[in-house]
Coordinates of C-alpha atoms and ligand atoms in Angstrom, one line a residue:
X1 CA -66.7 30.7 -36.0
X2 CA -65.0 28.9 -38.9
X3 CA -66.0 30.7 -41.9
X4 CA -65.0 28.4 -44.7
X5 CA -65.9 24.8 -45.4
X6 CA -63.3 22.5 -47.2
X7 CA -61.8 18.9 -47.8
X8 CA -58.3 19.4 -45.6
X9 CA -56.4 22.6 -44.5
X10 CA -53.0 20.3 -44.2
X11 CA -53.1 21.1 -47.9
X12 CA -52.2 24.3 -48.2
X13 CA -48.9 24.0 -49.0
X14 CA -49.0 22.0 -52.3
X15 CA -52.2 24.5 -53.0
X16 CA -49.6 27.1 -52.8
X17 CA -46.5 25.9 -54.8
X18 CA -48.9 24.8 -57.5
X19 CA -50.4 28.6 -57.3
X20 CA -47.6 30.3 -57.7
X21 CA -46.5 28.2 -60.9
X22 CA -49.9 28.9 -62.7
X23 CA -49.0 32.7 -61.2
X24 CA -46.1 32.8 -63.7
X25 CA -47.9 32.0 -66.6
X26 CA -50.4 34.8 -65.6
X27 CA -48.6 38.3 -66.3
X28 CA -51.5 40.4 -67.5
X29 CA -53.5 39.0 -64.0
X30 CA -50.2 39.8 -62.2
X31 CA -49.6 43.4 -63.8
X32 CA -53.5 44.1 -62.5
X33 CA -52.6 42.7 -58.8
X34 CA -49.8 45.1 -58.6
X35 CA -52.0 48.1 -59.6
X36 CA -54.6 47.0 -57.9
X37 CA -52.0 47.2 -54.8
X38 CA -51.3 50.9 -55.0
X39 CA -54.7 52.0 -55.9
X40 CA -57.0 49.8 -54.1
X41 CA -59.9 50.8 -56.4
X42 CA -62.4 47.8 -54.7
X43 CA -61.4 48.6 -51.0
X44 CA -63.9 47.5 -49.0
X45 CA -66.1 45.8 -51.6
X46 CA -67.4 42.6 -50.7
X47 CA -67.3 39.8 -53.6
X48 CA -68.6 36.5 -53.6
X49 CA -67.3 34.3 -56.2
X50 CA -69.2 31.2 -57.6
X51 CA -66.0 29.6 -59.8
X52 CA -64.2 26.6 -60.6
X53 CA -61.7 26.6 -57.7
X54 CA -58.1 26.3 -59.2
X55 CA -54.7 27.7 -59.2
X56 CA -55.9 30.5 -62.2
X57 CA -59.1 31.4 -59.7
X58 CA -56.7 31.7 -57.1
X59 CA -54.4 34.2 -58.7
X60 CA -57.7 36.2 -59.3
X61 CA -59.0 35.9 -55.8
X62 CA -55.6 37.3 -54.6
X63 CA -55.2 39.9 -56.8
X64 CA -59.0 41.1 -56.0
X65 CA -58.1 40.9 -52.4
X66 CA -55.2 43.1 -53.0
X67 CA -57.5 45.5 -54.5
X68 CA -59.0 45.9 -51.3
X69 CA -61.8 43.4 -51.6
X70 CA -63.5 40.9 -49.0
X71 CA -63.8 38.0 -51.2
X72 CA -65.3 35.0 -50.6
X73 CA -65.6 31.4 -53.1
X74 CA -67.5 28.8 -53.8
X75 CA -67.3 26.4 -56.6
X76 CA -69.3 26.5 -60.0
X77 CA -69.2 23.3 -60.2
X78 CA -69.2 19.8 -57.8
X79 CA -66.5 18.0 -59.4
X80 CA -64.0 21.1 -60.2
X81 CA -63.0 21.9 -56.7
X82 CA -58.7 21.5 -56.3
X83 CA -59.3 20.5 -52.9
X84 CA -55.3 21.9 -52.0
X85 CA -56.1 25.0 -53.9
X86 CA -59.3 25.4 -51.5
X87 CA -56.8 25.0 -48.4
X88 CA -54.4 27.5 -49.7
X89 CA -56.8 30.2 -50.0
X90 CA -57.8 29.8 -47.0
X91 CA -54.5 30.5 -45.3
X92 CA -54.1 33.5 -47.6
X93 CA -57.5 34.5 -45.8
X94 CA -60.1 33.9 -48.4
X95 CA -62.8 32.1 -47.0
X96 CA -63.6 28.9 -49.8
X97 CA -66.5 26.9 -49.0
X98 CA -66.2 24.1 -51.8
X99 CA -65.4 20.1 -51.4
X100 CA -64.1 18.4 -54.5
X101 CA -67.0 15.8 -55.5
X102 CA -69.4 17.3 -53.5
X103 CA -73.3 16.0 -53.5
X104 CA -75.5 18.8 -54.5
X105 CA -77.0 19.6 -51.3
X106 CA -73.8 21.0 -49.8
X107 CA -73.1 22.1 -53.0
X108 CA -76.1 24.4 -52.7
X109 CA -75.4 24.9 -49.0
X110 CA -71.4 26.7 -50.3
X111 CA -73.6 29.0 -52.7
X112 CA -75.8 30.0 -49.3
X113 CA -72.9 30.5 -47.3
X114 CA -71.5 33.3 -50.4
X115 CA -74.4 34.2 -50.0
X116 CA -74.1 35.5 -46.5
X117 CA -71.6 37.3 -47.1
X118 CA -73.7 40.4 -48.6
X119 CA -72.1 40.7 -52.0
X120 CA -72.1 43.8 -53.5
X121 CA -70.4 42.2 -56.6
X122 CA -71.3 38.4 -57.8
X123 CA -69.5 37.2 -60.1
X124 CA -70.3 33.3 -61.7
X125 CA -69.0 30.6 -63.8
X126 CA -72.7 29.4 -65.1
X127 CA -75.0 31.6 -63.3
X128 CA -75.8 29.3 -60.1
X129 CA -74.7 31.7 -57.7
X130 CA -77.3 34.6 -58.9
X131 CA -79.8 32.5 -60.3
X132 CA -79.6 31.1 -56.1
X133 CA -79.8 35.1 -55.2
X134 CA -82.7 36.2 -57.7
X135 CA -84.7 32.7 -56.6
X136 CA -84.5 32.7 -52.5
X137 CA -82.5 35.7 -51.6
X138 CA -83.7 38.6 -53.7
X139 CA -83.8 40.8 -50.7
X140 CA -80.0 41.2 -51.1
X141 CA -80.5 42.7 -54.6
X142 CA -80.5 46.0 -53.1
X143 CA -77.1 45.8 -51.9
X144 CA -75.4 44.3 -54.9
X145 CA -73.8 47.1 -57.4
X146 CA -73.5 44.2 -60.1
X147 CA -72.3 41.2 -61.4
X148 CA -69.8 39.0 -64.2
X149 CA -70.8 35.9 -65.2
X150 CA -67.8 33.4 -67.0
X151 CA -69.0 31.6 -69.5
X152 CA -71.6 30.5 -72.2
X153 CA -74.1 28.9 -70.7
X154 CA -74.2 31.4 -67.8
X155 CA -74.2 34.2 -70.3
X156 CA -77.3 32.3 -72.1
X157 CA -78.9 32.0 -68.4
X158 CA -78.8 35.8 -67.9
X159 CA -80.0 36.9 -71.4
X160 CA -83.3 34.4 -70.4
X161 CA -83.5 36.2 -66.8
X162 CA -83.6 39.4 -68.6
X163 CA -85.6 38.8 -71.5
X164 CA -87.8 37.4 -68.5
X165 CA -87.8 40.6 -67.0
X166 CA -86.3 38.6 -63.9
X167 CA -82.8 40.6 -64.0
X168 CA -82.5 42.5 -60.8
X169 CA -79.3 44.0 -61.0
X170 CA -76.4 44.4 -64.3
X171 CA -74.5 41.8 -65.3
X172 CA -71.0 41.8 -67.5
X173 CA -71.0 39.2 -69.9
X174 CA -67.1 38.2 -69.4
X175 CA -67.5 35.3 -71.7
X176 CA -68.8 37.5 -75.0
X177 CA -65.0 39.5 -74.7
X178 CA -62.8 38.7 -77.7
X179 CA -60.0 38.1 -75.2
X180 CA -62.2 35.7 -73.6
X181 CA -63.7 33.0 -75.9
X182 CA -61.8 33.5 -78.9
X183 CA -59.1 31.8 -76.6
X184 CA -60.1 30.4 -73.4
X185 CA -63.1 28.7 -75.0
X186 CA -61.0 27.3 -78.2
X187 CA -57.7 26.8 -77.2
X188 CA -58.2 26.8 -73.3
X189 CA -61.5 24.4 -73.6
X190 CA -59.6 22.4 -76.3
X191 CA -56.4 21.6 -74.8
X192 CA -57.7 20.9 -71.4
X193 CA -60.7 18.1 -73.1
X194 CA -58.2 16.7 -74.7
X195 CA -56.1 16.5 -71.7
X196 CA -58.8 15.2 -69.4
X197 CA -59.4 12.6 -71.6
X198 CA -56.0 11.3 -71.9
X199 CA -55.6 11.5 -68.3
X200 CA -58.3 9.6 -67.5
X201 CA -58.1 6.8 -70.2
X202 CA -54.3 7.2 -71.9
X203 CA -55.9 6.1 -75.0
X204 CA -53.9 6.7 -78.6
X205 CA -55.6 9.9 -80.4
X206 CA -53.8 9.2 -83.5
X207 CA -56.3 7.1 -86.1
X208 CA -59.1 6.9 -83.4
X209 CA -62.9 7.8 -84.8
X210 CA -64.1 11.1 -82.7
X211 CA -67.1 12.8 -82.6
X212 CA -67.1 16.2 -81.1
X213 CA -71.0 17.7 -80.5
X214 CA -71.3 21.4 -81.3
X215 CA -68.9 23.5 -83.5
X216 CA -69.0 26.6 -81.5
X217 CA -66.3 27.8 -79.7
X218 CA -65.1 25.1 -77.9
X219 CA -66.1 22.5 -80.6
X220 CA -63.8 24.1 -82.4
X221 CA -60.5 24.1 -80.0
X222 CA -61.6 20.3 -79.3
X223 CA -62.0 19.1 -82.9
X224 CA -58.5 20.7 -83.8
X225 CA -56.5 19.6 -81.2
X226 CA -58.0 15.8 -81.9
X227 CA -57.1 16.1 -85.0
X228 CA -53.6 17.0 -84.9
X229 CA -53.2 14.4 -82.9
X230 CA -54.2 12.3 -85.8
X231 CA -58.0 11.8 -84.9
X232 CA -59.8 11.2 -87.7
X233 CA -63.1 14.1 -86.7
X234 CA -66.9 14.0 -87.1
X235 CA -68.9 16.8 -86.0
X236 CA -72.3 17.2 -85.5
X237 CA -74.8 20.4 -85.3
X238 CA -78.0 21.8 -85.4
X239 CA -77.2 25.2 -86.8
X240 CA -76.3 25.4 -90.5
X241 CA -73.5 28.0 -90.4
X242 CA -71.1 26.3 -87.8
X243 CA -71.8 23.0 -89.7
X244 CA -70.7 24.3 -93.1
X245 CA -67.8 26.3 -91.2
X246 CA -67.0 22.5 -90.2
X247 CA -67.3 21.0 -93.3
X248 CA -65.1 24.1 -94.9
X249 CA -62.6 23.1 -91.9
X250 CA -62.5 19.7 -93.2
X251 CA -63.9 17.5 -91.2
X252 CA -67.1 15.0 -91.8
X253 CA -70.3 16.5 -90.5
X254 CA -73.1 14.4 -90.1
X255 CA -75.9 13.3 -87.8
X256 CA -75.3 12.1 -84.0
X257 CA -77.2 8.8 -84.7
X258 CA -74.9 8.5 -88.0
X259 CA -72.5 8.9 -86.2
X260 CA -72.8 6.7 -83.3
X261 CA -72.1 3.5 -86.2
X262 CA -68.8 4.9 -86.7
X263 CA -66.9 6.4 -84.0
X264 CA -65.2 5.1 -80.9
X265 CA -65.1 9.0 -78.7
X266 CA -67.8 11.4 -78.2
X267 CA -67.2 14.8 -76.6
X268 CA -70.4 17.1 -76.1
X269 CA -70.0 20.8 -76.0
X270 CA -72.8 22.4 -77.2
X271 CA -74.5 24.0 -73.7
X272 CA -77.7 21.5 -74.9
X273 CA -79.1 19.3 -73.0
X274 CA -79.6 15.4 -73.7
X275 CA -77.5 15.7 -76.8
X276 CA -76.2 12.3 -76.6
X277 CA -79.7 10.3 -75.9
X278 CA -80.6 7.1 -75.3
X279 CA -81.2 6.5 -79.1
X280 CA -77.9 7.1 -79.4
X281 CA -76.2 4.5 -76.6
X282 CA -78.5 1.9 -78.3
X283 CA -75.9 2.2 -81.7
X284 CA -72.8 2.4 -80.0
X285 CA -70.2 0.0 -80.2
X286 CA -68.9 -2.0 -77.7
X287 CA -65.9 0.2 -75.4
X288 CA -67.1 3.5 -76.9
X289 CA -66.3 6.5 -74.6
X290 CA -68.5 9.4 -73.7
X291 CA -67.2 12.9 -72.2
X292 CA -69.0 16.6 -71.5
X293 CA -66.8 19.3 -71.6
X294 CA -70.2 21.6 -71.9
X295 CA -70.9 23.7 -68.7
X296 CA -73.5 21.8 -67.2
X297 CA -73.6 17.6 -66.3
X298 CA -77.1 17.5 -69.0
X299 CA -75.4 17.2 -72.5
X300 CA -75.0 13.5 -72.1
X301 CA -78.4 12.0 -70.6
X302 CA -76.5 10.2 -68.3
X303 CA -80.3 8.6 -66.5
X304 CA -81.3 7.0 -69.8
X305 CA -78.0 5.4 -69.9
X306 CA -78.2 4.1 -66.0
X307 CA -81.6 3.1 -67.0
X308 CA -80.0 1.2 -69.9
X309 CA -77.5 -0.3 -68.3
X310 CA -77.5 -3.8 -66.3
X311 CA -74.0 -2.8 -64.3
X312 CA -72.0 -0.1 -63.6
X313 CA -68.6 0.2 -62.2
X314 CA -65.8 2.4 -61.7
X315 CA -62.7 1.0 -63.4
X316 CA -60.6 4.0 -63.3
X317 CA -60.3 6.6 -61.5
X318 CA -62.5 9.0 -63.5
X319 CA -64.0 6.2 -65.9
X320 CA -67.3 4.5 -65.1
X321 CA -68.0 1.2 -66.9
X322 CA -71.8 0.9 -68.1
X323 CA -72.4 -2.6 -68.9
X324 CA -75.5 -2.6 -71.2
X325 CA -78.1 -5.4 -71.1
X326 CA -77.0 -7.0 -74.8
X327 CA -73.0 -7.2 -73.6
X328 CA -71.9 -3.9 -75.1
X329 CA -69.8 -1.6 -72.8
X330 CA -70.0 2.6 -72.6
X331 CA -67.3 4.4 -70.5
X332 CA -68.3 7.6 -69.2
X333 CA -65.6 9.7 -68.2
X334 CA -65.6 12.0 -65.4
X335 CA -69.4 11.6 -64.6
X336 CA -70.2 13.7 -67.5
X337 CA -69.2 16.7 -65.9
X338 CA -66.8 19.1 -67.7
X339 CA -64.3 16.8 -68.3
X340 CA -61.0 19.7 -68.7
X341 CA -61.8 20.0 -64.8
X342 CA -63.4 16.5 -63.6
X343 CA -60.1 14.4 -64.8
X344 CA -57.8 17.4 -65.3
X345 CA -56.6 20.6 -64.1
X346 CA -59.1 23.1 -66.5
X347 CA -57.7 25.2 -68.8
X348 CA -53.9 26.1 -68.8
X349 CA -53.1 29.4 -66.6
X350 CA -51.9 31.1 -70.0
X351 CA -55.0 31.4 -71.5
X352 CA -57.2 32.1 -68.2
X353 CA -54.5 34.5 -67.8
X354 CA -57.0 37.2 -70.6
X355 CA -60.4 35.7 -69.2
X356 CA -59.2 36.9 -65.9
X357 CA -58.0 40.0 -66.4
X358 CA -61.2 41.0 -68.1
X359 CA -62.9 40.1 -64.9
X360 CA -60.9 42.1 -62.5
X361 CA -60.8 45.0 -65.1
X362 CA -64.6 44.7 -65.3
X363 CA -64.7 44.6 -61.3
X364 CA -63.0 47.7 -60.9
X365 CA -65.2 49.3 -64.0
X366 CA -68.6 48.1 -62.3
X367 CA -67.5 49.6 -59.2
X368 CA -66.4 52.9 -60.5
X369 CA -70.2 52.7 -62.7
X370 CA -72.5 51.7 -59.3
X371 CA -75.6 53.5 -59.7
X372 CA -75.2 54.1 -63.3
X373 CA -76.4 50.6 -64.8
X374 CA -79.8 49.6 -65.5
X375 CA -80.3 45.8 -64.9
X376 CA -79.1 44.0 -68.3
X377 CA -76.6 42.1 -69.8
X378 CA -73.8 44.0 -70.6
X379 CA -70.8 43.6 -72.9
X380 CA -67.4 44.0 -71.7
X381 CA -66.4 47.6 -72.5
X382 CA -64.3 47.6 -75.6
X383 CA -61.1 49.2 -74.2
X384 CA -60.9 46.7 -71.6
X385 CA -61.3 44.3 -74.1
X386 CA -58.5 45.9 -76.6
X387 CA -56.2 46.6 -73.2
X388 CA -56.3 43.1 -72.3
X389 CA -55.0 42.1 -76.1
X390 CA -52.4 44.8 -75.6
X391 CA -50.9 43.7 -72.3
X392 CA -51.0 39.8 -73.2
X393 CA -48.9 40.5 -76.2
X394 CA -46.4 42.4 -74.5
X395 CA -45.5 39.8 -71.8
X396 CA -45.3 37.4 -75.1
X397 CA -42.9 40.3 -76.2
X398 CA -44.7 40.5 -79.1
X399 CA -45.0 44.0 -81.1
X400 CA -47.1 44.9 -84.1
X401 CA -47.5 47.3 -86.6
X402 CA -49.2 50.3 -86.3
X403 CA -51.4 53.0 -88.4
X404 CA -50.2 55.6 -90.2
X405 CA -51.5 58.7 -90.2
X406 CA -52.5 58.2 -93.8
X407 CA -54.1 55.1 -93.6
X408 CA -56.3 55.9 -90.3
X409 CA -57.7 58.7 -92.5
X410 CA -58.0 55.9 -95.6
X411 CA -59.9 53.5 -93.0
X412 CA -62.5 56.7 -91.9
X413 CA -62.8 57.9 -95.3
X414 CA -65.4 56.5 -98.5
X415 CA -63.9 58.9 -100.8
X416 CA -61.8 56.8 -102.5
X417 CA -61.8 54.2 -104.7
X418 CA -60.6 52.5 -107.8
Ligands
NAD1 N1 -65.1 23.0 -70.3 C1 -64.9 24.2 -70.1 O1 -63.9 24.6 -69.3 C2 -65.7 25.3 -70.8 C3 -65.1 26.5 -71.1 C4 -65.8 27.4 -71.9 C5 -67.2 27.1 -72.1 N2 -67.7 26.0 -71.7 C6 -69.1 25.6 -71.9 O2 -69.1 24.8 -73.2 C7 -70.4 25.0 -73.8 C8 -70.2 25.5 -75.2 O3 -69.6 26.8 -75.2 P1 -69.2 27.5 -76.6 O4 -68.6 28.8 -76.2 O5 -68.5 26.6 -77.5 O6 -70.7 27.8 -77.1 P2 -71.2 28.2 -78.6 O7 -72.5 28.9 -78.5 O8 -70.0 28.9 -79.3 O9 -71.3 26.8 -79.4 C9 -72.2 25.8 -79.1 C10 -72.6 25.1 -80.4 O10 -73.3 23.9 -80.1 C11 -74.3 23.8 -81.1 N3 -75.4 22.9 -80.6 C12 -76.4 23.2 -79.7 N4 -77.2 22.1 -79.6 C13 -76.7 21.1 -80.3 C14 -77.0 19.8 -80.5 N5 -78.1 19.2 -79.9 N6 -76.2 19.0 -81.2 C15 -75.1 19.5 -81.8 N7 -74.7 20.8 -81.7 C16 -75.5 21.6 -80.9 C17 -74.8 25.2 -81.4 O11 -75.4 25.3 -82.6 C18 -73.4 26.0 -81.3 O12 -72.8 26.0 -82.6 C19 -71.2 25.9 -72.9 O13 -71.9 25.2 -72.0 C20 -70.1 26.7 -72.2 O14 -70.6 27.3 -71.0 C21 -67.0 25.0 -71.1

């Protein structure tokens, strides 16, 4: 029986040319894979995978499988699927079971189907996949030695669950490395919103009015690379430390509804939910644009604004026209899904190069730990952290100093001081 659901297996072969040419800018993932080869530290262990399904995920899923793994995928997310990507797997025998655009029923129905499978290892981009397993399937608990989850919101998920006492097995929070979001979330997340935005609208950055929501992480990445391409940048917060960081950055920080009288793009990526509300459509101008490049489709409250609206069309490919019931019109790119992935190709391999090598380096560490770890939310361990750090700056052929024997006894000691 056909184990794997996708769009069309006819497009394997562009899914494999445009794998291998995010494989090149993926050394540390690649170094891994050919370790991985010779000691097959997670033969036999059965994975199921609930990511975005692109070239990066792809170098990952081979180099798992060359570890010895059975893995299986699904996507994290409806609209992230590369559909060729999908079919290429596939023919390198990983079952995938995701459809770009998907409805959320067979969504749902691809996270069953990983499901199946019997994972001993889960790992998620946004916690669907074992929120799914501690809902309607806890009876596989038993059988699972752990988990990673990706990102922010999935990380914020899993605290909850545990807080909750819901937590069933551990959990690495992949996202919380330093290798992780002080890069994939800033410059990955940045470049790629940025990108998807362009992509799907080719509008002129330079002198436009943008708001980006949230000055974490990827508020950060987004709100720079606007404004080096000559955006002029408002942010907005609810937590006084990121907004003073914001101000201190140089930009104007003020509130949303301020806001909304002034600028032209909004960008939400704040892991909130109904951030841009219906309050805030009703200030608008006429042609302003809305994006999410947040995990989940909740950050812009897309309902009020069909509720708003008199028409909607689709006037690009990723652009949806809202025509509002005084004249005014909203475009909302990529259905307010993450926009990096909806209307472009995610983050650049570079970057997902680290986040991935922390997650096959924490694959191999759960499985050497099974038994050993209470259900929680764990960090990643700090020398797969630092290792990661080391190898990416060697492929960048990139040395650094190094401590004297002196100073590493100055830096332990108190004794000293003026
Ligand atoms: N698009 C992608 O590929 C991608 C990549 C990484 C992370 N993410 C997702 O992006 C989101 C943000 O991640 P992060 O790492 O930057 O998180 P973060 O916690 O570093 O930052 C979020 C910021 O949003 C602020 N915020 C919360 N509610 C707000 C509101 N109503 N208005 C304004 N600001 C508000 C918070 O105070 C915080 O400073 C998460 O959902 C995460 O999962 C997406």
């Amino acid at each position: 029986m056909k184990d794997y659901d996708i769009k069309d297996p006819s497009l394997a072969q562009s899914g494999r040319l445009r794998i291998d040419w995010a494989g090149k800018e993926m050394p540390v993932v690649k170094l891994i894979k050919e370790r991985f080869g010779k000691e097959k530290p997670l033969a036999g262990v059965r994975i199921s995978a609930c990511l975005h399904v692109t070239t990066e995920t792809a170098n990952l899923a081979l180099a798992l499988k060359e570890g010895g793994a059975e893995v299986v995928l699904c996507a994290s997310n409806p609209l992230s699927t590369q559909d060729d990507v999908a079919a290429a797997l596939v023919d390198y025998d990983i079952p995938v079971n995701a459809i770009r655009g998907e409805g959320n029923e067979t969504y749902y129905r691809h996270i069953i189907t990983a499901l199946e499978h019997k994972p001993q290892i889960t790992m998620d981009d946004g916690a669907d996949l074992v929120s799914t397993l501690h809902k309607d399937y806890t009876e596989l608990a038993a059988g699972v030695i752990g988990g990673t989850e990706e990102t922010t919101t999935g990380v914020i998920r899993l605290r909850n669950m545990a807080r909750a006492g819901k937590l069933i097995y551990p959990i690495i929070a992949v996202n919380d490395a330093q290798t992780k979001h002080f890069f994939d979330n800033r410059y990955g997340t940045g470049q790629s919103t940025i990108d998807g935005i362009t992509r799907a609208t080719n509008i002129l950055w330079a002198g436009r009015k943008v708001v980006v929501c949230g000055y974490g992480w990827c508020g950060k990445g987004i709100a720079r690379r606007a404004q080096g391409l000559g955006a002029q940048v408002i942010i907005t917060e609810v937590q006084p430390i990121p907004a003073l960081e914001a101000v201190m950055d140089g930009y104007r920080v003020m509130p949303l509804i301020k806001a909304c009288q002034i600028a032209e793009v909004f960008i939400t990526t704040t892991g909130d939910m109904n951030v841009i509300d219906k309050t805030h459509f009703l200030q608008m101008g006429d042609g302003a644009i809305v994006a999410n490049s947040g995990h989940f489709n909740v950050e812009i409250n897309i309902p009020a604004l069909e509720g708003l609206a008199k028409s909607k069309k689709r006037i690009r490919p990723s652009v949806d026209e809202y025509t509002l019931g005084d004249g005014r019109r909203i475009y909302m790119i990529g259905e307010g899904r993450l926009v990096n992935l909806a209307a472009a190709e995610g983050h650049p391999a570079s970057v997902m190069d680290m986040s991935f090598a922390n997650q096959a380096l924490c694959l191999e560490y759960l499985t050497r730990m099974q038994g050993k770890l209470e259900p929680a939310v764990y960090p990643v361990p700090e020398e797969i952290d630092q290792e990661v750090g080391r190898l990416k700056l060697a492929a960048m052929d990139i040395t650094i100093d190094s401590l004297t024997e002196e100073q590493r006894n100055y830096l332990a000691s108190w004794e000293l001081g003026t």
